[in-house]
Coordinates of C-alpha atoms in Angstrom, one line a residue:
M1 CA -3.1 -15.6 -27.7
E2 CA -0.4 -13.1 -28.6
E3 CA 3.0 -14.7 -29.3
K4 CA 4.6 -12.4 -26.6
F5 CA 2.3 -13.8 -23.9
K6 CA 2.6 -17.3 -25.1
N7 CA 6.4 -17.2 -24.7
I8 CA 6.2 -15.6 -21.2
V9 CA 3.6 -18.0 -19.9
N10 CA 5.5 -20.9 -21.1
Q11 CA 8.4 -19.9 -18.8
F12 CA 6.3 -20.8 -15.8
S13 CA 5.3 -24.2 -14.3
T14 CA 1.5 -24.1 -15.1
N15 CA -1.0 -26.9 -15.6
G16 CA -3.2 -27.4 -18.6
T17 CA -3.0 -25.8 -22.0
I18 CA -3.1 -22.0 -21.8
T19 CA -5.7 -20.5 -24.2
K20 CA -5.9 -16.8 -23.5
V21 CA -4.5 -13.9 -21.5
L22 CA -6.6 -10.9 -20.7
A23 CA -5.9 -7.6 -19.0
L24 CA -6.8 -7.6 -15.3
G25 CA -7.6 -4.4 -13.4
A26 CA -5.9 -1.1 -13.8
G27 CA -3.0 -1.1 -11.5
H28 CA -0.9 2.1 -11.1
I29 CA 2.5 0.2 -10.7
N30 CA 2.4 -3.2 -12.2
D31 CA 0.6 -4.5 -15.3
S32 CA -1.6 -7.5 -14.5
Y33 CA -3.2 -10.2 -16.7
K34 CA -5.5 -13.1 -16.1
V35 CA -4.3 -16.3 -17.7
Y36 CA -6.9 -19.0 -18.7
A37 CA -6.2 -22.7 -19.2
E38 CA -8.3 -25.0 -21.4
G39 CA -11.2 -26.6 -19.5
E40 CA -13.6 -25.3 -17.0
N41 CA -12.0 -26.9 -14.0
Q42 CA -8.4 -26.0 -15.0
P43 CA -6.6 -23.5 -12.7
K44 CA -6.4 -19.9 -13.6
Y45 CA -3.4 -17.6 -13.0
V46 CA -2.4 -14.0 -12.6
L47 CA 0.6 -12.8 -14.7
Q48 CA 2.2 -9.5 -13.7
R49 CA 4.9 -7.4 -15.2
I50 CA 6.9 -6.0 -12.3
N51 CA 7.7 -2.3 -12.5
H52 CA 11.5 -2.7 -12.0
H53 CA 12.0 1.0 -12.2
I54 CA 10.2 1.3 -8.8
F55 CA 11.1 -2.1 -7.4
K56 CA 14.8 -2.2 -8.4
D57 CA 15.7 -5.3 -6.4
V58 CA 13.4 -7.8 -8.1
E59 CA 15.1 -10.8 -6.5
G60 CA 14.7 -9.3 -3.0
L61 CA 11.1 -8.4 -3.8
Q62 CA 10.2 -11.9 -4.8
Q63 CA 12.0 -13.5 -1.9
N64 CA 10.1 -11.2 0.5
I65 CA 6.8 -12.4 -1.0
L66 CA 7.8 -16.0 -0.8
R67 CA 8.9 -15.7 2.8
V68 CA 5.7 -13.8 3.8
T69 CA 3.3 -16.2 2.0
N70 CA 5.0 -19.3 3.3
H71 CA 4.9 -18.0 6.8
I72 CA 1.2 -17.1 6.6
R73 CA 0.4 -20.4 5.1
Q74 CA 2.0 -22.3 8.0
K75 CA 0.1 -20.1 10.5
L76 CA -3.2 -20.9 8.8
I77 CA -2.4 -24.6 8.7
S78 CA -1.6 -24.6 12.4
R79 CA -5.0 -22.9 13.0
G80 CA -6.7 -25.7 11.1
V81 CA -8.0 -23.2 8.5
Q82 CA -9.7 -24.8 5.5
D83 CA -9.4 -23.8 1.8
I84 CA -5.8 -22.6 2.3
E85 CA -5.3 -21.9 -1.4
R86 CA -7.9 -19.1 -1.2
K87 CA -6.5 -17.6 2.0
V88 CA -3.0 -16.7 0.9
L89 CA -1.3 -15.8 -2.3
A90 CA 0.8 -18.6 -4.0
L91 CA 3.6 -17.8 -6.4
I92 CA 4.2 -20.0 -9.4
P93 CA 7.9 -20.6 -10.0
A94 CA 9.5 -20.3 -13.4
K95 CA 10.8 -23.5 -14.9
D96 CA 14.4 -22.5 -14.1
G97 CA 13.5 -22.4 -10.4
K98 CA 13.5 -18.6 -10.1
L99 CA 10.5 -16.6 -8.9
F100 CA 10.4 -14.4 -11.9
F101 CA 11.3 -14.4 -15.6
C102 CA 13.2 -11.6 -17.4
D103 CA 12.3 -11.3 -21.1
A104 CA 14.5 -10.1 -24.0
D105 CA 13.4 -6.5 -23.5
G106 CA 14.5 -6.5 -19.8
N107 CA 11.0 -6.8 -18.4
Y108 CA 10.4 -8.9 -15.3
W109 CA 7.4 -11.1 -15.0
R110 CA 5.9 -13.2 -12.2
M111 CA 2.9 -15.5 -11.8
Y112 CA 0.4 -16.3 -9.0
H113 CA -2.4 -18.7 -8.7
F114 CA -5.7 -16.8 -9.3
I115 CA -8.0 -16.9 -6.2
Q116 CA -11.3 -18.1 -7.5
G117 CA -14.6 -16.7 -6.3
S118 CA -13.1 -13.5 -4.9
K119 CA -13.9 -9.8 -5.1
S120 CA -12.7 -6.5 -3.7
Y121 CA -14.3 -3.2 -2.7
D122 CA -13.2 0.3 -3.5
A123 CA -15.8 2.2 -1.4
I124 CA -15.7 1.8 2.3
D125 CA -18.2 2.2 5.2
A126 CA -17.9 1.4 8.9
K127 CA -18.9 -2.2 8.4
F128 CA -16.2 -3.0 6.0
A129 CA -13.7 -0.7 7.8
Y130 CA -14.0 -3.0 10.8
I131 CA -13.6 -6.1 8.6
A132 CA -10.6 -4.6 6.9
G133 CA -9.1 -3.6 10.3
R134 CA -9.3 -7.2 11.4
A135 CA -7.7 -8.4 8.2
F136 CA -4.8 -6.1 8.3
G137 CA -4.4 -6.6 12.1
D138 CA -4.3 -10.4 11.6
F139 CA -1.9 -10.0 8.7
Q140 CA 0.6 -8.1 10.9
A141 CA 0.1 -10.5 13.8
M142 CA 0.9 -13.5 11.7
L143 CA 4.1 -11.9 10.5
A144 CA 5.2 -10.6 13.9
D145 CA 7.4 -13.6 14.5
I146 CA 8.7 -14.3 11.0
P147 CA 12.1 -15.8 11.4
G148 CA 15.4 -15.0 9.7
D149 CA 16.9 -11.7 8.5
P150 CA 14.8 -8.6 8.1
L151 CA 12.8 -8.4 4.9
V152 CA 14.3 -6.3 2.1
E153 CA 13.1 -2.7 1.9
T154 CA 11.6 -3.0 -1.6
I155 CA 11.3 0.8 -1.8
P156 CA 14.0 2.2 0.6
N157 CA 12.7 4.9 3.0
F158 CA 9.2 4.6 1.6
H159 CA 7.5 6.0 4.7
N160 CA 10.6 7.8 6.2
M161 CA 9.4 11.3 6.8
E162 CA 12.8 12.8 7.2
T163 CA 13.8 11.5 3.8
R164 CA 10.6 12.8 2.3
L165 CA 11.3 16.2 3.8
D166 CA 14.9 16.2 2.4
S167 CA 13.4 15.7 -1.1
F168 CA 10.8 18.3 -0.5
R169 CA 13.3 20.9 0.6
Q170 CA 15.5 20.2 -2.4
S171 CA 12.5 20.7 -4.7
V172 CA 11.9 24.1 -3.1
K173 CA 15.5 25.0 -3.5
D174 CA 15.6 23.9 -7.1
N175 CA 12.2 25.3 -8.1
A176 CA 12.6 23.3 -11.3
A177 CA 9.1 24.1 -12.7
K178 CA 9.2 27.8 -11.6
R179 CA 6.0 27.3 -9.6
L180 CA 7.2 28.3 -6.2
E181 CA 6.2 31.9 -6.0
K182 CA 2.4 31.3 -6.2
V183 CA 2.5 28.4 -3.7
Q184 CA 5.0 29.6 -1.1
W185 CA 2.2 29.6 1.5
M186 CA 2.0 25.8 1.2
V187 CA 5.8 25.5 1.8
D188 CA 5.3 27.6 5.0
E189 CA 2.3 25.4 6.2
L190 CA 4.3 22.2 5.7
E191 CA 7.5 23.5 7.3
E192 CA 5.4 24.6 10.3
R193 CA 4.5 20.9 10.9
A194 CA 7.8 19.3 9.9
D195 CA 9.4 18.8 13.3
E196 CA 6.3 17.1 14.7
M197 CA 6.0 14.9 11.7
C198 CA 9.5 13.4 12.2
K199 CA 8.4 12.1 15.6
A200 CA 8.3 8.4 14.5
E201 CA 11.9 8.4 13.3
R202 CA 13.1 10.0 16.6
L203 CA 11.2 7.5 18.7
H204 CA 12.8 4.7 16.7
R205 CA 16.3 6.0 17.2
E206 CA 15.5 6.3 20.9
G207 CA 14.6 2.6 20.9
K208 CA 11.0 3.3 21.8
L209 CA 9.2 2.6 18.5
P210 CA 10.0 -0.8 16.9
K211 CA 9.8 -1.7 13.2
R212 CA 7.4 -4.4 12.3
I213 CA 6.5 -6.2 9.1
N214 CA 4.1 -3.7 7.4
H215 CA 1.9 -4.0 4.3
C216 CA 2.6 -0.3 3.4
D217 CA -0.4 -0.1 1.0
T218 CA -3.4 -0.7 3.3
K219 CA -6.2 0.2 1.0
V220 CA -9.5 -1.7 1.4
N221 CA -9.2 -2.9 -2.2
N222 CA -6.1 -4.9 -1.1
V223 CA -8.4 -7.2 0.9
L224 CA -10.1 -10.0 -1.1
F225 CA -13.5 -11.1 0.0
D226 CA -15.6 -14.2 -0.9
E227 CA -17.9 -13.1 -3.6
K228 CA -20.9 -15.0 -2.0
T229 CA -20.4 -14.7 1.7
D230 CA -18.2 -11.5 2.1
E231 CA -15.9 -13.5 4.3
V232 CA -12.3 -12.1 4.2
L233 CA -10.1 -14.4 2.1
C234 CA -6.7 -12.8 2.2
V235 CA -4.6 -9.6 1.9
V236 CA -3.0 -9.1 -1.5
D237 CA -0.6 -6.7 -3.3
L238 CA 2.5 -7.7 -1.3
D239 CA 5.1 -5.7 -3.2
T240 CA 5.6 -3.2 -0.4
V241 CA 5.5 -5.7 2.5
M242 CA 8.7 -4.6 4.5
P243 CA 9.9 -3.3 7.8
G244 CA 8.1 -0.1 9.0
Y245 CA 6.1 1.4 11.8
V246 CA 2.6 0.1 12.5
L247 CA 1.3 3.6 12.8
S248 CA 2.2 4.1 9.1
D249 CA -0.1 1.2 8.0
F250 CA -2.9 2.4 10.3
G251 CA -2.5 6.0 9.0
D252 CA -2.5 5.0 5.3
F253 CA -5.8 3.2 5.7
V254 CA -7.3 6.3 7.4
R255 CA -5.9 8.5 4.6
T256 CA -7.4 6.5 1.9
G257 CA -10.5 4.8 3.5
A258 CA -11.8 7.5 5.9
N259 CA -11.7 10.4 3.4
T260 CA -15.2 11.6 2.6
G261 CA -13.9 13.1 -0.7
S262 CA -11.5 11.8 -3.3
E263 CA -7.7 12.0 -3.2
D264 CA -7.7 14.7 -5.9
D265 CA -11.2 16.2 -5.2
E266 CA -11.7 19.5 -7.0
N267 CA -14.3 20.5 -4.4
L268 CA -12.5 20.8 -1.1
D269 CA -15.8 21.0 0.8
N270 CA -16.3 17.3 0.0
I271 CA -13.3 16.4 2.1
S272 CA -13.2 15.5 5.8
V273 CA -12.2 12.5 8.0
N274 CA -15.0 10.0 8.6
L275 CA -14.9 9.4 12.4
D276 CA -17.1 6.3 12.2
V277 CA -14.8 4.6 9.6
V278 CA -11.7 5.4 11.8
K279 CA -13.3 4.1 14.9
A280 CA -14.5 0.9 13.2
Y281 CA -11.2 0.2 11.6
L282 CA -9.3 0.8 14.8
K283 CA -11.7 -1.6 16.7
G284 CA -11.2 -4.4 14.1
Y285 CA -7.4 -3.8 13.9
L286 CA -6.8 -3.9 17.6
E287 CA -8.9 -7.1 18.0
N288 CA -6.2 -8.9 16.1
A289 CA -3.1 -6.8 16.6
K290 CA -3.2 -5.7 20.2
S291 CA -1.5 -9.0 21.4
F292 CA 1.9 -7.9 19.9
L293 CA 1.7 -4.1 20.0
T294 CA 3.4 -2.0 22.7
P295 CA 1.6 0.8 24.5
I296 CA 3.6 3.5 22.6
E297 CA 2.6 1.9 19.3
I298 CA -1.1 2.0 20.2
D299 CA -0.8 5.5 21.5
N300 CA 0.6 6.7 18.2
L301 CA -1.8 5.0 15.8
I302 CA -4.0 8.1 15.5
F303 CA -0.8 10.2 15.0
G304 CA -0.2 7.8 12.0
A305 CA -3.3 9.2 10.3
K306 CA -1.9 12.7 10.6
L307 CA 1.6 11.6 9.5
L308 CA 0.6 9.7 6.4
T309 CA -1.8 12.4 5.2
Y310 CA 0.9 15.0 5.8
M311 CA 3.5 12.8 4.0
Q312 CA 1.2 12.4 0.9
T313 CA 0.7 16.1 0.8
V314 CA 4.5 16.6 0.8
R315 CA 4.9 13.9 -1.9
F316 CA 2.3 15.5 -4.2
F317 CA 3.6 19.0 -3.6
T318 CA 7.2 17.9 -4.2
D319 CA 6.3 16.4 -7.6
Y320 CA 4.4 19.6 -8.5
L321 CA 7.5 21.7 -7.7
N322 CA 9.7 19.3 -9.7
G323 CA 7.5 19.5 -12.8
D324 CA 5.4 16.4 -12.4
T325 CA 8.1 13.8 -12.9
Y326 CA 6.7 11.0 -10.7
Y327 CA 2.9 10.8 -10.6
K328 CA 0.8 10.5 -13.7
I329 CA -1.3 13.6 -14.2
K330 CA -4.5 14.4 -16.1
H331 CA -3.8 18.1 -16.5
P332 CA -0.9 20.6 -15.6
E333 CA -2.3 21.5 -12.2
H334 CA -3.3 17.9 -11.1
N335 CA -0.5 17.5 -8.5
W336 CA -1.4 20.9 -7.0
Q337 CA -5.1 19.8 -6.9
R338 CA -4.0 16.6 -5.1
T339 CA -1.8 18.6 -2.7
L340 CA -4.7 20.9 -1.8
A341 CA -7.1 17.9 -1.3
Q342 CA -4.6 16.0 0.9
F343 CA -3.9 19.2 2.9
K344 CA -7.6 19.7 3.5
L345 CA -7.9 16.1 4.8
L346 CA -4.9 16.8 7.1
Q347 CA -6.6 19.9 8.4
S348 CA -9.8 17.9 9.1
I349 CA -7.7 15.3 11.0
E350 CA -6.1 18.1 13.0
E351 CA -9.4 19.6 13.8
K352 CA -10.8 16.3 15.1
Y353 CA -7.6 15.0 16.6
D354 CA -8.7 15.2 20.2
T355 CA -11.8 13.2 19.4
L356 CA -9.8 10.7 17.3
K357 CA -7.4 10.1 20.2
T358 CA -10.2 9.1 22.5
F359 CA -10.7 6.0 20.3
T360 CA -7.5 4.4 21.6
R361 CA -8.2 5.0 25.3

């Protein structure tokens, strides 16, 4: 085991003798590693380097996760759920009592118990859309009555469309990468929809749309399943769990899970919204979430699909105009390719919007 990892792991309250640390997954934000202890029956852990350039309030981030996981754990215990340690993430504190360790280079690290016998899916069909809908609906339902002060916004204004449009308009004004002339038509398309897309913020200011505890990254691969039975174990990747609108969480799943193409598909003909996936996800979601949702929240769930797809189009396009300063790119036109692909999905949602709206009636 590398000396660097040995020193970091030793800062946490683990059991057994740690023997190796191996890279785990290919996360876009944090770096993750699986930590092995000596002996077949010894627990395993997940070590993560927190990207503190994105999550600037590491203390607030970790306190959010602790509050959320403790609350979910109590809910599961009150239901009589068995095998609790596989049904909710569990942070490992550092030996100094903190929920993270900051190394000499200024990197922040945290540790979880590894959930044994789990797997996740990247591809989605109607069957797993329904299951994922139930999982995310239950996740929100369990957190609907979390006590105390509001959770920290780990990325302020993350799903605030008005703020995203401010950044977009500044990028148009600056034209830092000198790309505007050839893509002005996209500016016009986005501005044409801008007023409608700020509806959620207006409804909130009018007191009609409440903020709930959201996951804010509702991809199907953030649900862990039992590797043998396909039973849902738990929702993971809790960094962006914070106050928001439920329509945003619903919309982000549709944007990522119901796209028949890929997020940066070169062939726009591949891209459309899969109605069966949306309908199945909505059915599963409402089975567990309807108890705490207001009629206006339910009525705007499908709008959330339009909103989050529009928002991601704006974000990719803003980065393209700025000269690719935020998203990792594989080639100079990658963010433009992403913009076009997201816009095509938005157009598909718009074309099928009346049909999609019937799913909530």
